[in-house]
Tab-separated table of C-alpha atoms in Angstrom:
chain	number	residue	atom	x	y	z
A	1	MET	CA	-37.398	10.953	17.404
A	2	ARG	CA	-39.913	8.979	19.338
A	3	PHE	CA	-38.690	6.287	21.674
A	4	SER	CA	-40.944	3.326	22.313
A	5	PRO	CA	-44.230	4.176	24.086
A	6	LEU	CA	-43.111	2.907	27.485
A	7	VAL	CA	-39.827	4.839	27.439
A	8	GLU	CA	-41.729	7.971	26.388
A	9	GLN	CA	-44.219	7.401	29.207
A	10	LEU	CA	-41.359	7.128	31.663
A	11	MET	CA	-39.839	10.413	30.464
A	12	ASP	CA	-43.224	12.001	30.740
A	13	ALA	CA	-43.939	10.657	34.230
A	14	PHE	CA	-40.799	12.261	35.690
A	15	ARG	CA	-42.171	15.684	34.810
A	16	VAL	CA	-44.468	15.424	37.809
A	17	LEU	CA	-41.403	16.208	39.969
A	18	PRO	CA	-40.758	19.866	40.813
A	19	GLY	CA	-38.202	21.593	38.595
A	20	VAL	CA	-38.017	18.725	36.121
A	21	GLY	CA	-38.461	19.797	32.495
A	22	PRO	CA	-38.383	17.634	29.354
A	23	LYS	CA	-34.570	17.466	29.132
A	24	THR	CA	-34.052	16.506	32.767
A	25	ALA	CA	-36.889	13.975	32.588
A	26	GLN	CA	-35.183	12.398	29.577
A	27	ARG	CA	-31.890	12.234	31.399
A	28	MET	CA	-33.538	10.657	34.446
A	29	ALA	CA	-35.313	8.005	32.362
A	30	MET	CA	-32.109	7.128	30.489
A	31	HIS	CA	-30.092	7.036	33.674
A	32	LEU	CA	-32.491	4.661	35.413
A	33	LEU	CA	-32.797	2.334	32.430
A	34	GLU	CA	-29.126	2.353	31.497
A	35	ARG	CA	-27.383	2.403	34.835
A	36	GLU	CA	-29.675	2.248	37.831
A	37	ARG	CA	-32.350	-0.410	37.486
A	38	PRO	CA	-32.046	-1.659	41.086
A	39	GLY	CA	-32.133	1.923	42.424
A	40	GLY	CA	-35.086	2.662	40.169
A	41	GLN	CA	-36.983	-0.344	41.436
A	42	ARG	CA	-36.335	0.746	44.992
A	43	LEU	CA	-37.484	4.284	44.152
A	44	ALA	CA	-40.729	2.997	42.622
A	45	ALA	CA	-41.432	0.776	45.614
A	46	VAL	CA	-40.741	3.526	48.164
A	47	ILE	CA	-42.860	6.107	46.295
A	48	GLN	CA	-45.708	3.605	46.170
A	49	GLN	CA	-45.423	2.695	49.841
A	50	ALA	CA	-45.026	6.288	51.015
A	51	ILE	CA	-48.040	7.484	49.027
A	52	GLU	CA	-50.130	4.699	50.521
A	53	GLU	CA	-48.935	4.898	54.102
A	54	VAL	CA	-47.810	8.445	54.857
A	55	GLY	CA	-50.568	10.558	56.353
A	56	TYR	CA	-50.738	13.359	58.897
A	57	CYS	CA	-49.620	13.192	62.521
A	58	GLN	CA	-52.764	13.207	64.666
A	59	ARG	CA	-51.297	15.902	66.899
A	60	CYS	CA	-49.340	18.283	64.668
A	61	ARG	CA	-50.411	17.258	61.159
A	62	THR	CA	-46.869	16.853	59.839
A	63	LEU	CA	-46.208	14.041	57.370
A	64	THR	CA	-45.708	10.661	59.013
A	65	GLU	CA	-46.733	7.046	58.549
A	66	ALA	CA	-47.249	6.701	62.314
A	67	ASP	CA	-50.255	7.984	64.266
A	68	ILE	CA	-48.075	10.413	66.178
A	69	CYS	CA	-44.842	11.779	64.646
A	70	VAL	CA	-41.337	11.461	66.104
A	71	LEU	CA	-41.272	15.099	67.102
A	72	CYS	CA	-44.587	15.003	68.964
A	73	GLU	CA	-43.457	11.802	70.728
A	74	SER	CA	-40.188	13.382	71.815
A	75	SER	CA	-40.029	14.343	75.485
A	76	ARG	CA	-37.142	16.738	74.848
A	77	ARG	CA	-39.143	19.569	73.300
A	78	ASP	CA	-40.561	22.633	75.008
A	79	ASP	CA	-44.318	22.138	75.410
A	80	SER	CA	-44.920	25.818	76.076
A	81	LEU	CA	-43.916	26.931	72.562
A	82	LEU	CA	-45.839	26.066	69.421
A	83	CYS	CA	-44.709	27.049	65.931
A	84	VAL	CA	-47.425	27.122	63.244
A	85	VAL	CA	-46.141	26.599	59.691
A	86	GLU	CA	-47.772	26.246	56.295
A	87	SER	CA	-45.924	23.096	55.199
A	88	PRO	CA	-43.685	20.267	56.407
A	89	ALA	CA	-40.960	21.826	54.232
A	90	ASP	CA	-41.178	25.035	56.294
A	91	GLN	CA	-40.977	22.964	59.467
A	92	LEU	CA	-37.872	21.260	58.095
A	93	ALA	CA	-36.262	24.607	57.233
A	94	ILE	CA	-36.862	25.915	60.763
A	95	GLU	CA	-35.535	22.707	62.343
A	96	GLU	CA	-32.431	22.846	60.172
A	97	ALA	CA	-31.826	26.481	61.106
A	98	GLY	CA	-31.784	25.274	64.727
A	99	GLY	CA	-32.633	27.407	67.744
A	100	PHE	CA	-36.317	26.531	68.060
A	101	HIS	CA	-37.044	23.711	70.471
A	102	GLY	CA	-40.798	23.848	70.855
A	103	ARG	CA	-43.512	21.906	69.097
A	104	TYR	CA	-44.969	22.432	65.627
A	105	PHE	CA	-48.321	22.549	63.946
A	106	VAL	CA	-48.614	22.155	60.167
A	107	LEU	CA	-51.499	23.858	58.347
A	108	HIS	CA	-50.819	22.283	54.917
A	109	GLY	CA	-51.548	25.522	53.134
A	110	HIS	CA	-53.076	28.866	53.997
A	111	LEU	CA	-56.600	30.206	54.065
A	112	SER	CA	-57.869	30.794	50.557
A	113	PRO	CA	-61.649	31.176	50.514
A	114	LEU	CA	-61.754	31.438	46.711
A	115	ASP	CA	-60.149	27.979	46.444
A	116	GLY	CA	-62.450	26.612	49.114
A	117	ILE	CA	-59.650	26.370	51.687
A	118	GLY	CA	-61.264	27.399	54.932
A	119	PRO	CA	-60.478	26.897	58.637
A	120	ASP	CA	-61.312	23.178	58.460
A	121	ALA	CA	-58.828	22.488	55.687
A	122	ILE	CA	-55.951	24.026	57.655
A	123	GLY	CA	-56.847	22.029	60.775
A	124	LEU	CA	-57.954	24.899	62.969
A	125	ASP	CA	-60.053	22.585	65.195
A	126	LEU	CA	-57.039	20.441	65.973
A	127	LEU	CA	-54.879	23.517	66.628
A	128	GLU	CA	-57.541	24.826	68.992
A	129	SER	CA	-57.694	21.548	70.889
A	130	LEU	CA	-53.885	21.610	71.341
A	131	ILE	CA	-54.033	25.119	72.754
A	132	ALA	CA	-57.011	24.169	74.932
A	133	GLU	CA	-54.816	21.581	76.658
A	134	GLY	CA	-53.321	24.559	78.510
A	135	ASN	CA	-49.567	23.890	78.247
A	136	ILE	CA	-48.848	26.333	75.451
A	137	ARG	CA	-47.681	29.797	76.439
A	138	GLU	CA	-46.673	31.244	73.069
A	139	VAL	CA	-47.762	30.473	69.503
A	140	VAL	CA	-45.263	31.558	66.820
A	141	LEU	CA	-47.270	32.153	63.663
A	142	ALA	CA	-44.576	31.257	61.110
A	143	THR	CA	-46.804	31.333	58.036
A	144	ASN	CA	-45.170	32.703	54.891
A	145	PRO	CA	-44.469	36.453	54.614
A	146	THR	CA	-47.067	36.743	51.843
A	147	VAL	CA	-50.506	38.319	51.722
A	148	GLU	CA	-52.128	34.895	52.247
A	149	GLY	CA	-49.725	33.933	55.020
A	150	GLU	CA	-50.370	37.228	56.807
A	151	ALA	CA	-54.124	36.848	56.479
A	152	THR	CA	-53.951	33.300	57.819
A	153	ALA	CA	-51.860	34.406	60.795
A	154	HIS	CA	-54.295	37.213	61.591
A	155	PHE	CA	-57.258	34.869	61.327
A	156	ILE	CA	-55.704	32.263	63.632
A	157	ALA	CA	-54.702	34.871	66.226
A	158	ALA	CA	-58.214	36.365	66.174
A	159	GLN	CA	-59.975	33.006	66.447
A	160	LEU	CA	-57.877	31.720	69.316
A	161	SER	CA	-57.252	34.954	71.234
A	162	HIS	CA	-59.589	33.986	74.084
A	163	TYR	CA	-57.254	31.208	75.292
A	164	GLY	CA	-54.875	33.796	76.712
A	165	VAL	CA	-51.774	32.496	74.895
A	166	SER	CA	-49.510	35.087	73.323
A	167	PHE	CA	-49.072	35.110	69.558
A	168	SER	CA	-45.906	36.144	67.783
A	169	ARG	CA	-44.763	36.449	64.216
A	170	LEU	CA	-41.272	36.046	62.705
A	171	ALA	CA	-39.335	39.332	62.390
A	172	TYR	CA	-39.327	41.070	59.035
A	173	GLY	CA	-36.115	42.612	57.774
A	174	VAL	CA	-33.209	42.348	55.402
A	175	PRO	CA	-31.907	38.789	54.981
A	176	MET	CA	-28.475	37.979	56.427
A	177	GLY	CA	-25.573	37.978	54.000
A	178	GLY	CA	-27.428	39.833	51.266
A	179	GLU	CA	-26.592	43.202	49.745
A	180	LEU	CA	-29.012	46.062	50.349
A	181	GLU	CA	-28.822	46.969	46.658
A	182	TYR	CA	-30.679	43.777	45.797
A	183	VAL	CA	-33.295	43.811	48.567
A	184	ASP	CA	-36.807	44.636	47.341
A	185	GLY	CA	-38.448	47.894	48.398
A	186	GLY	CA	-41.156	46.318	50.536
A	187	THR	CA	-38.640	44.393	52.616
A	188	LEU	CA	-36.392	47.434	52.918
A	189	SER	CA	-39.145	49.701	54.196
A	190	ARG	CA	-40.268	47.029	56.715
A	191	ALA	CA	-36.650	46.790	57.870
A	192	PHE	CA	-36.468	50.585	58.281
A	193	ASN	CA	-39.687	50.740	60.259
A	194	GLY	CA	-38.547	47.910	62.476
A	195	ARG	CA	-35.023	49.260	63.042
A	196	GLN	CA	-33.401	48.343	66.345
A	197	PRO	CA	-31.223	50.340	68.747
A	198	PHE	CA	-27.579	49.591	68.057
A	199	ALA	CA	-25.157	49.163	70.972
A	200	SER	CA	-21.752	50.442	69.857
A	201	ASP	CA	-19.571	49.219	72.687
B	1	MET	CA	-34.763	17.022	62.294
B	2	ARG	CA	-35.651	13.490	61.322
B	3	PHE	CA	-38.917	12.896	59.556
B	4	SER	CA	-40.578	9.539	59.998
B	5	PRO	CA	-38.583	6.584	58.597
B	6	LEU	CA	-40.698	6.192	55.466
B	7	VAL	CA	-40.519	9.889	54.555
B	8	GLU	CA	-36.745	9.791	55.099
B	9	GLN	CA	-36.504	6.693	52.895
B	10	LEU	CA	-38.431	8.473	50.178
B	11	MET	CA	-36.076	11.469	50.314
B	12	ASP	CA	-33.163	9.108	50.168
B	13	ALA	CA	-34.530	7.064	47.253
B	14	PHE	CA	-34.778	10.140	45.001
B	15	ARG	CA	-31.030	10.587	45.206
B	16	VAL	CA	-30.633	7.739	42.737
B	17	LEU	CA	-31.689	10.230	40.033
B	18	PRO	CA	-28.918	12.121	38.241
B	19	GLY	CA	-28.248	15.628	39.547
B	20	VAL	CA	-30.452	15.176	42.602
B	21	GLY	CA	-28.775	16.117	45.884
B	22	PRO	CA	-30.245	16.038	49.406
B	23	LYS	CA	-32.108	19.360	49.067
B	24	THR	CA	-33.728	18.525	45.744
B	25	ALA	CA	-34.620	15.033	46.957
B	26	GLN	CA	-36.332	16.584	49.979
B	27	ARG	CA	-38.267	18.950	47.765
B	28	MET	CA	-39.340	16.106	45.480
B	29	ALA	CA	-40.534	13.954	48.378
B	30	MET	CA	-42.494	16.845	49.921
B	31	HIS	CA	-43.985	17.807	46.585
B	32	LEU	CA	-45.229	14.284	45.864
B	33	LEU	CA	-46.676	13.768	49.333
B	34	GLU	CA	-48.211	17.215	49.662
B	35	ARG	CA	-49.480	17.962	46.196
B	36	GLU	CA	-49.015	15.157	43.695
B	37	ARG	CA	-50.033	11.794	45.073
B	38	PRO	CA	-51.823	10.660	41.882
B	39	GLY	CA	-48.839	11.758	39.742
B	40	GLY	CA	-46.495	10.039	42.159
B	41	GLN	CA	-48.447	6.826	41.973
B	42	ARG	CA	-48.304	6.981	38.190
B	43	LEU	CA	-44.562	7.664	38.316
B	44	ALA	CA	-43.974	4.655	40.576
B	45	ALA	CA	-46.046	2.381	38.346
B	46	VAL	CA	-44.328	3.527	35.146
B	47	ILE	CA	-40.810	3.196	36.621
B	48	GLN	CA	-41.687	-0.313	37.784
B	49	GLN	CA	-43.156	-1.330	34.434
B	50	ALA	CA	-40.365	0.234	32.374
B	51	ILE	CA	-37.638	-1.427	34.438
B	52	GLU	CA	-39.346	-4.777	34.005
B	53	GLU	CA	-40.267	-4.509	30.346
B	54	VAL	CA	-37.782	-2.227	28.588
B	55	GLY	CA	-34.892	-4.113	27.052
B	56	TYR	CA	-32.756	-3.707	23.958
B	57	CYS	CA	-33.970	-3.679	20.348
B	58	GLN	CA	-32.830	-6.947	18.781
B	59	ARG	CA	-31.472	-5.072	15.749
B	60	CYS	CA	-29.964	-1.822	17.015
B	61	ARG	CA	-29.823	-2.341	20.787
B	62	THR	CA	-31.610	0.902	21.619
B	63	LEU	CA	-34.004	0.908	24.572
B	64	THR	CA	-37.448	-0.460	23.764
B	65	GLU	CA	-40.070	-2.759	25.244
B	66	ALA	CA	-40.702	-4.248	21.768
B	67	ASP	CA	-38.499	-6.842	20.056
B	68	ILE	CA	-37.673	-4.366	17.301
B	69	CYS	CA	-37.733	-0.601	17.948
B	70	VAL	CA	-39.843	1.989	16.128
B	71	LEU	CA	-36.836	3.320	14.266
B	72	CYS	CA	-35.688	-0.081	12.992
B	73	GLU	CA	-39.274	-0.851	11.912
B	74	SER	CA	-39.552	2.407	9.979
B	75	SER	CA	-39.350	2.068	6.216
B	76	ARG	CA	-38.492	5.743	5.823
B	77	ARG	CA	-34.857	5.538	6.921
B	78	ASP	CA	-31.795	5.160	4.733
B	79	ASP	CA	-30.578	1.567	5.049
B	80	SER	CA	-27.169	2.401	3.578
B	81	LEU	CA	-26.104	4.604	6.510
B	82	LEU	CA	-25.499	3.315	10.032
B	83	CYS	CA	-24.600	5.561	12.961
B	84	VAL	CA	-22.895	3.863	15.906
B	85	VAL	CA	-23.385	5.634	19.250
B	86	GLU	CA	-22.436	4.894	22.845
B	87	SER	CA	-25.867	5.465	24.378
B	88	PRO	CA	-29.564	5.968	23.604
B	89	ALA	CA	-29.111	9.536	24.892
B	90	ASP	CA	-26.516	10.160	22.148
B	91	GLN	CA	-28.915	8.712	19.603
B	92	LEU	CA	-31.618	11.042	20.863
B	93	ALA	CA	-29.288	14.060	20.629
B	94	ILE	CA	-28.417	13.224	17.000
B	95	GLU	CA	-32.067	12.670	16.103
B	96	GLU	CA	-33.043	15.963	17.687
B	97	ALA	CA	-30.291	17.777	15.786
B	98	GLY	CA	-31.945	16.448	12.611
B	99	GLY	CA	-30.155	15.847	9.334
B	100	PHE	CA	-29.283	12.182	9.781
B	101	HIS	CA	-31.779	9.786	8.276
B	102	GLY	CA	-29.958	6.476	8.434
B	103	ARG	CA	-30.159	3.699	11.023
B	104	TYR	CA	-28.497	3.498	14.428
B	105	PHE	CA	-26.593	1.011	16.501
B	106	VAL	CA	-26.225	1.511	20.270
B	107	LEU	CA	-23.125	0.146	22.022
B	108	HIS	CA	-24.292	0.915	25.593
B	109	GLY	CA	-20.831	2.052	26.595
B	110	HIS	CA	-17.337	1.907	25.179
B	111	LEU	CA	-14.554	-0.652	25.322
B	112	SER	CA	-12.923	-0.648	28.724
B	113	PRO	CA	-10.836	-3.778	29.228
B	114	LEU	CA	-9.993	-2.833	32.840
B	115	ASP	CA	-13.710	-2.817	33.696
B	116	GLY	CA	-14.283	-6.054	31.820
B	117	ILE	CA	-16.165	-4.331	28.997
B	118	GLY	CA	-15.021	-6.110	25.855
B	119	PRO	CA	-16.404	-6.512	22.322
B	120	ASP	CA	-19.253	-8.778	23.539
B	121	ALA	CA	-20.559	-6.200	25.997
B	122	ILE	CA	-20.839	-3.526	23.311
B	123	GLY	CA	-22.645	-5.910	20.942
B	124	LEU	CA	-19.962	-6.218	18.280
B	125	ASP	CA	-21.373	-9.560	17.046
B	126	LEU	CA	-24.747	-7.994	16.388
B	127	LEU	CA	-23.151	-4.991	14.679
B	128	GLU	CA	-21.150	-7.346	12.480
B	129	SER	CA	-24.258	-9.311	11.489
B	130	LEU	CA	-26.013	-6.060	10.487
B	131	ILE	CA	-23.086	-5.075	8.275
B	132	ALA	CA	-22.886	-8.610	6.876
B	133	GLU	CA	-26.437	-8.168	5.519
B	134	GLY	CA	-24.798	-6.080	2.807
B	135	ASN	CA	-27.061	-2.996	2.669
B	136	ILE	CA	-24.813	-0.677	4.655
B	137	ARG	CA	-22.462	1.546	2.662
B	138	GLU	CA	-21.147	3.845	5.387
B	139	VAL	CA	-20.773	3.442	9.137
B	140	VAL	CA	-20.559	6.735	11.071
B	141	LEU	CA	-18.634	5.996	14.257
B	142	ALA	CA	-20.247	8.599	16.517
B	143	THR	CA	-18.696	7.427	19.777
B	144	ASN	CA	-17.755	10.200	22.193
B	145	PRO	CA	-14.748	12.437	21.421
B	146	THR	CA	-12.890	10.969	24.399
B	147	VAL	CA	-9.912	8.639	24.631
B	148	GLU	CA	-12.240	5.672	25.224
B	149	GLY	CA	-14.608	6.682	22.447
B	150	GLU	CA	-11.714	7.062	20.016
B	151	ALA	CA	-10.271	3.693	20.972
B	152	THR	CA	-13.663	2.040	20.559
B	153	ALA	CA	-14.125	3.616	17.113
B	154	HIS	CA	-10.662	2.446	16.021
B	155	PHE	CA	-11.314	-1.060	17.294
B	156	ILE	CA	-14.668	-1.357	15.515
B	157	ALA	CA	-13.241	-0.023	12.232
B	158	ALA	CA	-10.333	-2.449	12.437
B	159	GLN	CA	-12.495	-5.466	13.280
B	160	LEU	CA	-15.037	-4.863	10.538
B	161	SER	CA	-12.788	-3.437	7.819
B	162	HIS	CA	-12.998	-6.581	5.658
B	163	TYR	CA	-16.689	-5.976	4.848
B	164	GLY	CA	-15.755	-3.165	2.484
B	165	VAL	CA	-18.011	-0.553	4.089
B	166	SER	CA	-16.541	2.897	4.605
B	167	PHE	CA	-16.120	4.195	8.140
B	168	SER	CA	-16.399	7.852	9.100
B	169	ARG	CA	-16.123	9.839	12.283
B	170	LEU	CA	-17.827	13.113	13.316
B	171	ALA	CA	-15.779	16.227	12.481
B	172	TYR	CA	-13.748	17.793	15.265
B	173	GLY	CA	-13.641	21.551	15.548
B	174	VAL	CA	-14.838	24.569	17.453
B	175	PRO	CA	-18.483	24.373	18.561
B	176	MET	CA	-20.962	26.712	16.868
B	177	GLY	CA	-21.875	29.855	18.746
B	178	GLY	CA	-18.992	29.638	21.195
B	179	GLU	CA	-16.159	32.113	21.684
B	180	LEU	CA	-12.634	31.027	20.728
B	181	GLU	CA	-11.339	32.458	23.996
B	182	TYR	CA	-13.145	29.718	25.901
B	183	VAL	CA	-12.400	26.757	23.630
B	184	ASP	CA	-9.891	24.303	25.101
B	185	GLY	CA	-6.468	23.933	23.523
B	186	GLY	CA	-6.966	20.384	22.269
B	187	THR	CA	-10.110	21.301	20.385
B	188	LEU	CA	-8.511	24.456	19.022
B	189	SER	CA	-5.480	22.648	17.619
B	190	ARG	CA	-7.720	19.967	16.049
B	191	ALA	CA	-9.758	22.771	14.487
B	192	PHE	CA	-6.583	24.378	13.118
B	193	ASN	CA	-5.319	21.137	11.651
B	194	GLY	CA	-8.679	20.451	10.070
B	195	ARG	CA	-9.175	23.968	8.669
B	196	GLN	CA	-11.229	24.254	5.489
B	197	PRO	CA	-10.825	26.410	2.375
B	198	PHE	CA	-13.032	29.484	2.662
B	199	ALA	CA	-14.935	30.759	-0.373
B	200	SER	CA	-15.122	34.535	-0.115
B	201	ASP	CA	-17.596	35.312	-2.847
């Protein structure tokens, strides 16, 4: 069955969202039209406004509609620690885990010369100027544990080594709460190589 | 962590969609802002337009931006069969199952006197005028197999019985492909009571 063109277009448009297939898109379109027109109108307006107004923080490149983001404005963060992440979503995950109280820098991707994503695209100039300010003592290179993330971390550390800051990388190992049986071989061998002394008192 | 107000609003606005919790809403907001701004803009525009323009078909009450929907306009459907459903989603499910080639009528809900949903709200007048045209031979009352759906079906059949059309209801029984072990007792006893002769040739 074909619905009317506009209803079909609506179902189709929802598929731009991550994890939304044809069935879910249908359900979303029906739900908005049948039960949530005010909420749908609000959603449309906010998407529109956010796409127009949200850009990058001029200091850390996270998503914000202001010039400088809330986190960079905050005086309660540790200026000597900088955590470099690939995406605002990674930044969010680290914040939600808690424990890190430094500043962030968002690359918006990783180096990928074949796709034309070079040092400029990941904001290396801006990162360098932050480090050049002289307050940062340690840079945690929290790019993804993938080949591209590794390569990006290595590149950044090499490029900015002359500023005398120390670079670190998140620990590799088995994830908490998992079962060894289901951990992949690469992770398991990294965890073996990085094994820690165990105090049995 | 709090993102900037507009990004937070965007995450929040997505929660109006069915099955979207805080985590999924976050992922949707990030995805649109990081990777899909043109698609997001299209989504916003289509939601806006659909909410403004999509109303009910003047014949069958399904969702459409036209006065009369595609299905009512079609000359290839059987005018003697009318299937009454609670929602456009139900109509879609029946169409996708195939096999039914009659017309539809959409109630947009079921009778619920406590919520103020009476015969007017489910379009009983319009349904009556369709039947009064005299082409319809059988009305399939495909409201949901719930207490409210049953009650609505009974009410419609009682109200429109004097037009001499025959009313039918979808068969109850065990769903295809399931295992008896997991079928609920109510369904199982309906299936027993409605058991059919079995030709073993």
